[in-house]
Amino acid sequence: MRRALALLGLVLVVAGVAGYFAIVLAVPALVPYVRNHALPSWLLVGAGLALSLLALRRGGAGRWTARIALGTGVGLAGLFAVFLYVLLAVPGADGPRLGAPAPDWALADQTGRTVRLADFRGAPLLLVFYRGHW
């Protein structure tokens, strides 16, 4: 019983981590949402670790199986956490202070004519910036 419980725990950990990547690769449109909301994957990983820990705490045969399953699960969970929260972390960037005038810049409009921000000084102007996902 201990071996089965430990192996089920390991399967849940692997399913949580692999499921995250399966969704990200299968449905690219969900990448921003799944990247920012990995809770379902973490729930599977947590349940798997709990089962492996329970198997280790129970008496009987299969102690090594439970230890290996728990160690492997903790290692996978750690790698998953490093991937999500260290490798994918976007560094902060300093912007202009609040109320500071915008620096001048130039862009081409839809006809190819160069338009500068300074051309609109003194006139009402609304600038909209989209964050985007990449």
Tab-separated table of N, CA, C and O in Angstrom:
chain	number	residue	atom	x	y	z
A	1	MET	N	0.830	-1.198	0.000
A	1	MET	CA	0.000	0.000	0.000
A	1	MET	C	0.871	1.257	0.000
A	1	MET	O	0.551	2.229	-0.664
A	2	ARG	N	1.995	1.190	0.730
A	2	ARG	CA	2.874	2.348	0.809
A	2	ARG	C	3.462	2.670	-0.559
A	2	ARG	O	3.530	3.822	-0.955
A	3	ARG	N	3.904	1.650	-1.276
A	3	ARG	CA	4.484	1.868	-2.608
A	3	ARG	C	3.472	2.510	-3.550
A	3	ARG	O	3.795	3.429	-4.292
A	4	ALA	N	2.257	1.993	-3.548
A	4	ALA	CA	1.218	2.527	-4.435
A	4	ALA	C	0.918	3.984	-4.099
A	4	ALA	O	0.767	4.823	-5.008
A	5	LEU	N	0.865	4.311	-2.812
A	5	LEU	CA	0.593	5.676	-2.384
A	5	LEU	C	1.733	6.602	-2.804
A	5	LEU	O	1.504	7.709	-3.309
A	6	ALA	N	2.971	6.154	-2.622
A	6	ALA	CA	4.133	6.961	-2.998
A	6	ALA	C	4.180	7.175	-4.506
A	6	ALA	O	4.442	8.293	-4.978
A	7	LEU	N	3.917	6.130	-5.265
A	7	LEU	CA	3.955	6.254	-6.722
A	7	LEU	C	2.814	7.126	-7.239
A	7	LEU	O	2.989	7.893	-8.192
A	8	LEU	N	1.648	7.022	-6.609
A	8	LEU	CA	0.531	7.899	-6.982
A	8	LEU	C	0.897	9.355	-6.708
A	8	LEU	O	0.597	10.250	-7.512
A	9	GLY	N	1.564	9.598	-5.587
A	9	GLY	CA	2.017	10.954	-5.279
A	9	GLY	C	2.973	11.475	-6.333
A	9	GLY	O	2.861	12.619	-6.791
A	10	LEU	N	3.910	10.642	-6.753
A	10	LEU	CA	4.857	11.051	-7.782
A	10	LEU	C	4.153	11.304	-9.111
A	10	LEU	O	4.473	12.264	-9.822
A	11	VAL	N	3.187	10.474	-9.432
A	11	VAL	CA	2.417	10.670	-10.668
A	11	VAL	C	1.675	12.006	-10.632
A	11	VAL	O	1.619	12.729	-11.635
A	12	LEU	N	1.111	12.375	-9.485
A	12	LEU	CA	0.409	13.658	-9.377
A	12	LEU	C	1.364	14.835	-9.542
A	12	LEU	O	1.026	15.840	-10.176
A	13	VAL	N	2.555	14.736	-8.965
A	13	VAL	CA	3.545	15.806	-9.123
A	13	VAL	C	3.910	15.957	-10.603
A	13	VAL	O	3.924	17.057	-11.151
A	14	VAL	N	4.212	14.838	-11.245
A	14	VAL	CA	4.573	14.878	-12.666
A	14	VAL	C	3.396	15.403	-13.494
A	14	VAL	O	3.582	16.203	-14.422
A	15	ALA	N	2.180	15.003	-13.155
A	15	ALA	CA	1.003	15.480	-13.888
A	15	ALA	C	0.824	16.990	-13.723
A	15	ALA	O	0.463	17.680	-14.683
A	16	GLY	N	1.078	17.510	-12.529
A	16	GLY	CA	0.960	18.949	-12.311
A	16	GLY	C	1.964	19.740	-13.129
A	16	GLY	O	1.625	20.730	-13.780
A	17	VAL	N	3.219	19.290	-13.124
A	17	VAL	CA	4.262	19.999	-13.873
A	17	VAL	C	4.066	19.812	-15.376
A	17	VAL	O	4.086	20.780	-16.148
A	18	ALA	N	3.861	18.572	-15.813
A	18	ALA	CA	3.698	18.300	-17.241
A	18	ALA	C	2.403	18.916	-17.771
A	18	ALA	O	2.365	19.385	-18.916
A	19	GLY	N	1.363	18.929	-16.955
A	19	GLY	CA	0.102	19.527	-17.380
A	19	GLY	C	0.236	21.011	-17.670
A	19	GLY	O	-0.365	21.534	-18.616
A	20	TYR	N	1.033	21.689	-16.865
A	20	TYR	CA	1.279	23.110	-17.103
A	20	TYR	C	1.867	23.316	-18.498
A	20	TYR	O	1.390	24.127	-19.282
A	21	PHE	N	2.930	22.558	-18.808
A	21	PHE	CA	3.590	22.716	-20.095
A	21	PHE	C	2.720	22.222	-21.249
A	21	PHE	O	2.775	22.783	-22.351
A	22	ALA	N	1.909	21.206	-21.007
A	22	ALA	CA	1.017	20.714	-22.051
A	22	ALA	C	0.006	21.785	-22.443
A	22	ALA	O	-0.258	22.004	-23.632
A	23	ILE	N	-0.546	22.470	-21.461
A	23	ILE	CA	-1.515	23.534	-21.753
A	23	ILE	C	-0.831	24.692	-22.467
A	23	ILE	O	-1.346	25.232	-23.443
A	24	VAL	N	0.349	25.074	-21.984
A	24	VAL	CA	1.069	26.196	-22.592
A	24	VAL	C	1.428	25.895	-24.048
A	24	VAL	O	1.309	26.751	-24.917
A	25	LEU	N	1.842	24.671	-24.331
A	25	LEU	CA	2.225	24.325	-25.701
A	25	LEU	C	1.027	24.047	-26.600
A	25	LEU	O	1.072	24.320	-27.802
A	26	ALA	N	-0.054	23.521	-26.038
A	26	ALA	CA	-1.214	23.159	-26.861
A	26	ALA	C	-2.107	24.352	-27.178
A	26	ALA	O	-2.708	24.410	-28.254
A	27	VAL	N	-2.210	25.294	-26.259
A	27	VAL	CA	-3.114	26.432	-26.441
A	27	VAL	C	-2.328	27.719	-26.212
A	27	VAL	O	-2.385	28.297	-25.127
A	28	PRO	N	-1.584	28.188	-27.218
A	28	PRO	CA	-0.749	29.380	-27.031
A	28	PRO	C	-1.521	30.620	-26.582
A	28	PRO	O	-0.964	31.475	-25.915
A	29	ALA	N	-2.805	30.710	-26.932
A	29	ALA	CA	-3.584	31.872	-26.530
A	29	ALA	C	-3.746	31.964	-25.012
A	29	ALA	O	-3.974	33.033	-24.471
A	30	LEU	N	-3.617	30.828	-24.322
A	30	LEU	CA	-3.765	30.822	-22.867
A	30	LEU	C	-2.466	31.089	-22.127
A	30	LEU	O	-2.461	31.139	-20.899
A	31	VAL	N	-1.358	31.249	-22.846
A	31	VAL	CA	-0.054	31.390	-22.188
A	31	VAL	C	-0.042	32.503	-21.147
A	31	VAL	O	0.387	32.274	-20.023
A	32	PRO	N	-0.497	33.731	-21.446
A	32	PRO	CA	-0.432	34.765	-20.414
A	32	PRO	C	-1.235	34.409	-19.170
A	32	PRO	O	-0.785	34.630	-18.049
A	33	TYR	N	-2.428	33.833	-19.369
A	33	TYR	CA	-3.259	33.487	-18.212
A	33	TYR	C	-2.643	32.334	-17.419
A	33	TYR	O	-2.529	32.401	-16.202
A	34	VAL	N	-2.238	31.286	-18.111
A	34	VAL	CA	-1.682	30.110	-17.428
A	34	VAL	C	-0.366	30.460	-16.751
A	34	VAL	O	-0.075	30.006	-15.654
A	35	ARG	N	0.438	31.305	-17.410
A	35	ARG	CA	1.710	31.718	-16.822
A	35	ARG	C	1.486	32.447	-15.498
A	35	ARG	O	2.227	32.258	-14.544
A	36	ASN	N	0.460	33.267	-15.431
A	36	ASN	CA	0.208	34.058	-14.239
A	36	ASN	C	-0.677	33.357	-13.213
A	36	ASN	O	-0.803	33.825	-12.089
A	37	HIS	N	-1.314	32.261	-13.601
A	37	HIS	CA	-2.229	31.555	-12.702
A	37	HIS	C	-1.950	30.054	-12.754
A	37	HIS	O	-2.722	29.294	-13.329
A	38	ALA	N	-0.864	29.644	-12.153
A	38	ALA	CA	-0.463	28.236	-12.184
A	38	ALA	C	-1.036	27.455	-11.005
A	38	ALA	O	-0.555	26.379	-10.678
A	39	LEU	N	-2.059	27.978	-10.359
A	39	LEU	CA	-2.629	27.342	-9.164
A	39	LEU	C	-3.087	25.909	-9.397
A	39	LEU	O	-2.782	25.041	-8.563
A	40	PRO	N	-3.788	25.584	-10.486
A	40	PRO	CA	-4.176	24.172	-10.670
A	40	PRO	C	-2.975	23.231	-10.702
A	40	PRO	O	-3.013	22.148	-10.129
A	41	SER	N	-1.903	23.655	-11.341
A	41	SER	CA	-0.697	22.830	-11.371
A	41	SER	C	-0.119	22.681	-9.968
A	41	SER	O	0.287	21.587	-9.566
A	42	TRP	N	-0.083	23.775	-9.223
A	42	TRP	CA	0.460	23.710	-7.857
A	42	TRP	C	-0.407	22.856	-6.944
A	42	TRP	O	0.114	22.215	-6.023
A	43	LEU	N	-1.711	22.843	-7.183
A	43	LEU	CA	-2.585	21.988	-6.368
A	43	LEU	C	-2.268	20.513	-6.603
A	43	LEU	O	-2.213	19.719	-5.653
A	44	LEU	N	-2.050	20.144	-7.864
A	44	LEU	CA	-1.668	18.757	-8.158
A	44	LEU	C	-0.308	18.417	-7.554
A	44	LEU	O	-0.124	17.343	-6.976
A	45	VAL	N	0.633	19.331	-7.680
A	45	VAL	CA	1.969	19.102	-7.107
A	45	VAL	C	1.872	18.955	-5.595
A	45	VAL	O	2.462	18.045	-5.003
A	46	GLY	N	1.112	19.830	-4.960
A	46	GLY	CA	0.949	19.755	-3.499
A	46	GLY	C	0.282	18.473	-3.050
A	46	GLY	O	0.688	17.857	-2.058
A	47	ALA	N	-0.743	18.042	-3.782
A	47	ALA	CA	-1.419	16.787	-3.432
A	47	ALA	C	-0.466	15.606	-3.605
A	47	ALA	O	-0.451	14.683	-2.771
A	48	GLY	N	0.334	15.640	-4.651
A	48	GLY	CA	1.300	14.566	-4.870
A	48	GLY	C	2.345	14.509	-3.780
A	48	GLY	O	2.690	13.425	-3.280
A	49	LEU	N	2.844	15.663	-3.371
A	49	LEU	CA	3.829	15.691	-2.277
A	49	LEU	C	3.210	15.218	-0.969
A	49	LEU	O	3.856	14.509	-0.181
A	50	ALA	N	1.965	15.593	-0.737
A	50	ALA	CA	1.281	15.157	0.486
A	50	ALA	C	1.106	13.640	0.495
A	50	ALA	O	1.319	12.989	1.534
A	51	LEU	N	0.735	13.053	-0.633
A	51	LEU	CA	0.592	11.596	-0.700
A	51	LEU	C	1.934	10.884	-0.494
A	51	LEU	O	2.008	9.876	0.210
A	52	SER	N	2.991	11.418	-1.088
A	52	SER	CA	4.306	10.813	-0.906
A	52	SER	C	4.765	10.925	0.544
A	52	SER	O	5.350	9.990	1.097
A	53	LEU	N	4.478	12.045	1.172
A	53	LEU	CA	4.831	12.218	2.586
A	53	LEU	C	4.013	11.282	3.465
A	53	LEU	O	4.547	10.680	4.418
A	54	LEU	N	2.743	11.125	3.143
A	54	LEU	CA	1.898	10.195	3.885
A	54	LEU	C	2.415	8.766	3.749
A	54	LEU	O	2.453	8.013	4.728
A	55	ALA	N	2.831	8.396	2.549
A	55	ALA	CA	3.378	7.054	2.327
A	55	ALA	C	4.647	6.851	3.144
A	55	ALA	O	4.882	5.765	3.678
A	56	LEU	N	5.451	7.894	3.264
A	56	LEU	CA	6.688	7.792	4.032
A	56	LEU	C	6.406	7.642	5.522
A	56	LEU	O	7.090	6.893	6.227
A	57	ARG	N	5.378	8.293	6.001
A	57	ARG	CA	5.062	8.266	7.432
A	57	ARG	C	4.378	6.976	7.870
A	57	ARG	O	4.403	6.633	9.041
A	58	ARG	N	3.758	6.290	6.923
A	58	ARG	CA	3.101	5.016	7.264
A	58	ARG	C	4.146	3.932	7.444
A	58	ARG	O	5.189	3.940	6.815
A	59	GLY	N	3.858	2.997	8.259
A	59	GLY	CA	4.782	1.882	8.481
A	59	GLY	C	4.654	0.818	7.409
A	59	GLY	O	3.755	0.843	6.585
A	60	GLY	N	5.598	-0.105	7.381
A	60	GLY	CA	5.518	-1.230	6.462
A	60	GLY	C	6.564	-1.165	5.378
A	60	GLY	O	7.502	-0.380	5.418
A	61	ALA	N	6.416	-2.041	4.398
A	61	ALA	CA	7.383	-2.140	3.307
A	61	ALA	C	7.226	-0.961	2.357
A	61	ALA	O	6.192	-0.317	2.312
A	62	GLY	N	8.259	-0.698	1.592
A	62	GLY	CA	8.203	0.369	0.589
A	62	GLY	C	8.753	1.680	1.067
A	62	GLY	O	8.461	2.717	0.478
A	63	ARG	N	9.546	1.668	2.129
A	63	ARG	CA	10.087	2.907	2.672
A	63	ARG	C	10.979	3.607	1.635
A	63	ARG	O	10.922	4.811	1.473
A	64	TRP	N	11.826	2.829	0.926
A	64	TRP	CA	12.718	3.423	-0.064
A	64	TRP	C	11.935	3.983	-1.239
A	64	TRP	O	12.288	5.034	-1.777
A	65	THR	N	10.885	3.321	-1.633
A	65	THR	CA	10.047	3.832	-2.723
A	65	THR	C	9.444	5.174	-2.326
A	65	THR	O	9.427	6.116	-3.119
A	66	ALA	N	8.966	5.253	-1.086
A	66	ALA	CA	8.375	6.503	-0.607
A	66	ALA	C	9.424	7.607	-0.544
A	66	ALA	O	9.156	8.760	-0.910
A	67	ARG	N	10.626	7.300	-0.093
A	67	ARG	CA	11.689	8.315	-0.013
A	67	ARG	C	12.079	8.805	-1.398
A	67	ARG	O	12.263	10.008	-1.619
A	68	ILE	N	12.228	7.876	-2.315
A	68	ILE	CA	12.605	8.258	-3.682
A	68	ILE	C	11.490	9.086	-4.328
A	68	ILE	O	11.754	10.104	-4.973
A	69	ALA	N	10.247	8.664	-4.141
A	69	ALA	CA	9.117	9.406	-4.718
A	69	ALA	C	9.037	10.805	-4.123
A	69	ALA	O	8.837	11.789	-4.850
A	70	LEU	N	9.205	10.919	-2.809
A	70	LEU	CA	9.138	12.229	-2.160
A	70	LEU	C	10.301	13.102	-2.603
A	70	LEU	O	10.119	14.281	-2.923
A	71	GLY	N	11.501	12.551	-2.643
A	71	GLY	CA	12.663	13.333	-3.077
A	71	GLY	C	12.548	13.800	-4.506
A	71	GLY	O	12.851	14.956	-4.825
A	72	THR	N	12.086	12.913	-5.370
A	72	THR	CA	11.903	13.282	-6.777
A	72	THR	C	10.811	14.338	-6.908
A	72	THR	O	10.956	15.303	-7.673
A	73	GLY	N	9.734	14.187	-6.166
A	73	GLY	CA	8.646	15.163	-6.210
A	73	GLY	C	9.086	16.531	-5.722
A	73	GLY	O	8.759	17.554	-6.333
A	74	VAL	N	9.849	16.563	-4.631
A	74	VAL	CA	10.347	17.845	-4.117
A	74	VAL	C	11.298	18.478	-5.130
A	74	VAL	O	11.255	19.690	-5.365
A	75	GLY	N	12.148	17.655	-5.741
A	75	GLY	CA	13.060	18.186	-6.756
A	75	GLY	C	12.325	18.757	-7.956
A	75	GLY	O	12.654	19.849	-8.429
A	76	LEU	N	11.316	18.045	-8.447
A	76	LEU	CA	10.525	18.548	-9.575
A	76	LEU	C	9.769	19.825	-9.200
A	76	LEU	O	9.687	20.759	-10.007
A	77	ALA	N	9.218	19.851	-8.003
A	77	ALA	CA	8.499	21.050	-7.555
A	77	ALA	C	9.455	22.234	-7.461
A	77	ALA	O	9.109	23.361	-7.835
A	78	GLY	N	10.662	21.991	-6.975
A	78	GLY	CA	11.649	23.065	-6.893
A	78	GLY	C	12.051	23.584	-8.260
A	78	GLY	O	12.143	24.802	-8.473
A	79	LEU	N	12.294	22.679	-9.198
A	79	LEU	CA	12.632	23.100	-10.559
A	79	LEU	C	11.486	23.866	-11.216
A	79	LEU	O	11.699	24.842	-11.926
A	80	PHE	N	10.274	23.402	-10.960
A	80	PHE	CA	9.092	24.075	-11.496
A	80	PHE	C	8.985	25.492	-10.925
A	80	PHE	O	8.721	26.452	-11.661
A	81	ALA	N	9.218	25.638	-9.628
A	81	ALA	CA	9.163	26.956	-8.996
A	81	ALA	C	10.253	27.877	-9.545
A	81	ALA	O	10.004	29.057	-9.813
A	82	VAL	N	11.455	27.356	-9.727
A	82	VAL	CA	12.538	28.166	-10.288
A	82	VAL	C	12.171	28.603	-11.705
A	82	VAL	O	12.371	29.759	-12.083
A	83	PHE	N	11.628	27.706	-12.491
A	83	PHE	CA	11.243	28.050	-13.855
A	83	PHE	C	10.191	29.152	-13.864
A	83	PHE	O	10.315	30.137	-14.600
A	84	LEU	N	9.139	28.985	-13.049
A	84	LEU	CA	8.041	29.955	-13.065
A	84	LEU	C	8.416	31.299	-12.464
A	84	LEU	O	8.037	32.348	-13.003
A	85	TYR	N	9.130	31.296	-11.344
A	85	TYR	CA	9.288	32.520	-10.569
A	85	TYR	C	10.678	33.128	-10.631
A	85	TYR	O	10.876	34.227	-10.120
A	86	VAL	N	11.636	32.439	-11.257
A	86	VAL	CA	12.969	33.015	-11.407
A	86	VAL	C	13.277	33.228	-12.888
A	86	VAL	O	13.591	34.330	-13.313
A	87	LEU	N	13.164	32.176	-13.686
A	87	LEU	CA	13.509	32.284	-15.103
A	87	LEU	C	12.515	33.126	-15.899
A	87	LEU	O	12.896	33.806	-16.840
A	88	LEU	N	11.234	33.063	-15.539
A	88	LEU	CA	10.224	33.832	-16.272
A	88	LEU	C	9.947	35.199	-15.660
A	88	LEU	O	9.099	35.931	-16.163
A	89	ALA	N	10.641	35.545	-14.590
A	89	ALA	CA	10.404	36.825	-13.929
A	89	ALA	C	10.845	37.970	-14.842
A	89	ALA	O	11.909	37.923	-15.448
A	90	VAL	N	10.013	38.974	-14.941
A	90	VAL	CA	10.324	40.149	-15.743
A	90	VAL	C	10.919	41.191	-14.808
A	90	VAL	O	10.285	41.581	-13.823
A	91	PRO	N	12.145	41.645	-15.091
A	91	PRO	CA	12.757	42.631	-14.203
A	91	PRO	C	12.010	43.959	-14.257
A	91	PRO	O	11.472	44.334	-15.304
A	92	GLY	N	11.989	44.631	-13.148
A	92	GLY	CA	11.343	45.930	-13.086
A	92	GLY	C	12.134	46.966	-13.861
A	92	GLY	O	13.347	46.854	-14.018
A	93	ALA	N	11.462	47.954	-14.354
A	93	ALA	CA	12.121	49.025	-15.092
A	93	ALA	C	11.669	50.362	-14.525
A	93	ALA	O	10.491	50.557	-14.238
A	94	ASP	N	12.623	51.249	-14.350
A	94	ASP	CA	12.286	52.582	-13.873
A	94	ASP	C	11.725	53.403	-15.019
A	94	ASP	O	12.234	53.364	-16.141
A	95	GLY	N	10.703	54.144	-14.748
A	95	GLY	CA	10.105	55.016	-15.747
A	95	GLY	C	10.267	56.457	-15.334
A	95	GLY	O	10.892	56.758	-14.315
A	96	PRO	N	9.719	57.337	-16.089
A	96	PRO	CA	9.808	58.753	-15.704
A	96	PRO	C	8.991	59.002	-14.440
A	96	PRO	O	8.040	58.297	-14.150
A	97	ARG	N	9.404	60.009	-13.716
A	97	ARG	CA	8.664	60.316	-12.484
A	97	ARG	C	7.304	60.905	-12.848
A	97	ARG	O	7.118	61.465	-13.933
A	98	LEU	N	6.373	60.758	-11.952
A	98	LEU	CA	5.015	61.234	-12.179
A	98	LEU	C	5.014	62.746	-12.360
A	98	LEU	O	5.615	63.480	-11.584
A	99	GLY	N	4.360	63.218	-13.410
A	99	GLY	CA	4.262	64.644	-13.682
A	99	GLY	C	5.389	65.192	-14.541
A	99	GLY	O	5.345	66.353	-14.935
A	100	ALA	N	6.401	64.388	-14.825
A	100	ALA	CA	7.512	64.852	-15.670
A	100	ALA	C	7.048	64.923	-17.115
A	100	ALA	O	6.245	64.111	-17.559
A	101	PRO	N	7.548	65.909	-17.854
A	101	PRO	CA	7.160	65.977	-19.268
A	101	PRO	C	7.703	64.776	-20.040
A	101	PRO	O	8.784	64.269	-19.740
A	102	ALA	N	6.950	64.340	-21.011
A	102	ALA	CA	7.364	63.186	-21.822
A	102	ALA	C	8.522	63.588	-22.723
A	102	ALA	O	8.538	64.699	-23.257
A	103	PRO	N	9.489	62.700	-22.897
A	103	PRO	CA	10.585	63.025	-23.822
A	103	PRO	C	10.072	63.058	-25.255
A	103	PRO	O	9.097	62.403	-25.593
A	104	ASP	N	10.739	63.866	-26.072
A	104	ASP	CA	10.311	63.968	-27.469
A	104	ASP	C	10.696	62.702	-28.226
A	104	ASP	O	11.736	62.110	-27.981
A	105	TRP	N	9.822	62.252	-29.108
A	105	TRP	CA	10.094	61.099	-29.954
A	105	TRP	C	9.363	61.296	-31.266
A	105	TRP	O	8.500	62.159	-31.388
A	106	ALA	N	9.754	60.528	-32.256
A	106	ALA	CA	9.155	60.644	-33.588
A	106	ALA	C	8.797	59.256	-34.101
A	106	ALA	O	9.536	58.297	-33.883
A	107	LEU	N	7.644	59.168	-34.768
A	107	LEU	CA	7.171	57.928	-35.381
A	107	LEU	C	6.554	58.247	-36.734
A	107	LEU	O	6.107	59.371	-36.968
A	108	ALA	N	6.498	57.267	-37.582
A	108	ALA	CA	5.836	57.440	-38.869
A	108	ALA	C	4.347	57.135	-38.701
A	108	ALA	O	3.970	56.170	-38.038
A	109	ASP	N	3.506	57.981	-39.312
A	109	ASP	CA	2.069	57.712	-39.243
A	109	ASP	C	1.676	56.746	-40.357
A	109	ASP	O	2.534	56.217	-41.068
A	110	GLN	N	0.360	56.536	-40.546
A	110	GLN	CA	-0.099	55.542	-41.506
A	110	GLN	C	0.228	55.922	-42.948
A	110	GLN	O	0.239	55.065	-43.836
A	111	THR	N	0.536	57.202	-43.211
A	111	THR	CA	0.902	57.623	-44.572
A	111	THR	C	2.409	57.678	-44.776
A	111	THR	O	2.872	57.991	-45.867
A	112	GLY	N	3.175	57.425	-43.719
A	112	GLY	CA	4.628	57.449	-43.818
A	112	GLY	C	5.238	58.776	-43.408
A	112	GLY	O	6.457	58.927	-43.390
A	113	ARG	N	4.403	59.760	-43.097
A	113	ARG	CA	4.884	61.075	-42.670
A	113	ARG	C	5.376	60.984	-41.225
A	113	ARG	O	4.748	60.352	-40.389
A	114	THR	N	6.500	61.634	-40.916
A	114	THR	CA	7.054	61.603	-39.564
A	114	THR	C	6.291	62.580	-38.679
A	114	THR	O	6.113	63.755	-39.028
A	115	VAL	N	5.832	62.080	-37.559
A	115	VAL	CA	5.105	62.883	-36.586
A	115	VAL	C	5.913	62.878	-35.301
A	115	VAL	O	6.327	61.828	-34.821
A	116	ARG	N	6.123	64.064	-34.736
A	116	ARG	CA	6.891	64.190	-33.494
A	116	ARG	C	5.941	64.568	-32.360
A	116	ARG	O	4.937	65.249	-32.566
A	117	LEU	N	6.280	64.162	-31.176
A	117	LEU	CA	5.467	64.525	-30.018
A	117	LEU	C	5.481	66.033	-29.806
A	117	LEU	O	4.478	66.623	-29.418
A	118	ALA	N	6.603	66.668	-30.122
A	118	ALA	CA	6.713	68.120	-29.943
A	118	ALA	C	5.712	68.872	-30.825
A	118	ALA	O	5.352	70.006	-30.509
A	119	ASP	N	5.247	68.249	-31.905
A	119	ASP	CA	4.263	68.899	-32.781
A	119	ASP	C	2.947	69.166	-32.060
A	119	ASP	O	2.158	70.007	-32.497
A	120	PHE	N	2.698	68.465	-30.974
A	120	PHE	CA	1.429	68.583	-30.263
A	120	PHE	C	1.553	69.354	-28.954
A	120	PHE	O	0.602	69.405	-28.181
A	121	ARG	N	2.716	69.926	-28.656
A	121	ARG	CA	2.890	70.665	-27.397
A	121	ARG	C	1.887	71.814	-27.331
A	121	ARG	O	1.691	72.557	-28.274
A	122	GLY	N	1.225	71.935	-26.199
A	122	GLY	CA	0.253	72.993	-25.981
A	122	GLY	C	-1.155	72.632	-26.419
A	122	GLY	O	-2.095	73.358	-26.124
A	123	ALA	N	-1.311	71.533	-27.122
A	123	ALA	CA	-2.640	71.099	-27.571
A	123	ALA	C	-3.018	69.832	-26.803
A	123	ALA	O	-2.151	69.062	-26.394
A	124	PRO	N	-4.310	69.615	-26.574
A	124	PRO	CA	-4.709	68.381	-25.887
A	124	PRO	C	-4.303	67.154	-26.720
A	124	PRO	O	-4.434	67.142	-27.942
A	125	LEU	N	-3.788	66.158	-26.038
A	125	LEU	CA	-3.322	64.945	-26.719
A	125	LEU	C	-3.516	63.765	-25.793
A	125	LEU	O	-3.196	63.838	-24.608
A	126	LEU	N	-4.054	62.692	-26.315
A	126	LEU	CA	-4.230	61.467	-25.549
A	126	LEU	C	-3.319	60.399	-26.139
A	126	LEU	O	-3.422	60.076	-27.311
A	127	LEU	N	-2.409	59.863	-25.319
A	127	LEU	CA	-1.539	58.771	-25.732
A	127	LEU	C	-1.999	57.514	-25.026
A	127	LEU	O	-2.229	57.518	-23.825
A	128	VAL	N	-2.113	56.438	-25.772
A	128	VAL	CA	-2.526	55.158	-25.207
A	128	VAL	C	-1.410	54.162	-25.456
A	128	VAL	O	-0.961	53.999	-26.585
A	129	PHE	N	-0.951	53.503	-24.391
A	129	PHE	CA	0.100	52.511	-24.503
A	129	PHE	C	-0.474	51.162	-24.116
A	129	PHE	O	-1.123	51.030	-23.086
A	130	TYR	N	-0.235	50.168	-24.936
A	130	TYR	CA	-0.700	48.816	-24.660
A	130	TYR	C	0.478	47.988	-24.210
A	130	TYR	O	1.544	47.991	-24.820
A	131	ARG	N	0.295	47.277	-23.123
A	131	ARG	CA	1.354	46.460	-22.567
A	131	ARG	C	1.695	45.296	-23.472
A	131	ARG	O	2.836	44.998	-23.702
A	132	GLY	N	0.716	44.622	-23.978
A	132	GLY	CA	0.949	43.481	-24.871
A	132	GLY	C	1.473	42.263	-24.133
A	132	GLY	O	1.818	42.320	-22.953
A	133	HIS	N	1.504	41.140	-24.826
A	133	HIS	CA	2.042	39.879	-24.278
A	133	HIS	C	3.028	39.323	-25.278
A	133	HIS	O	2.745	39.227	-26.453
A	134	TRP	N	4.170	38.948	-24.795
A	134	TRP	CA	5.177	38.351	-25.661
A	134	TRP	C	5.939	37.303	-24.929
A	134	TRP	O	5.866	37.138	-23.780
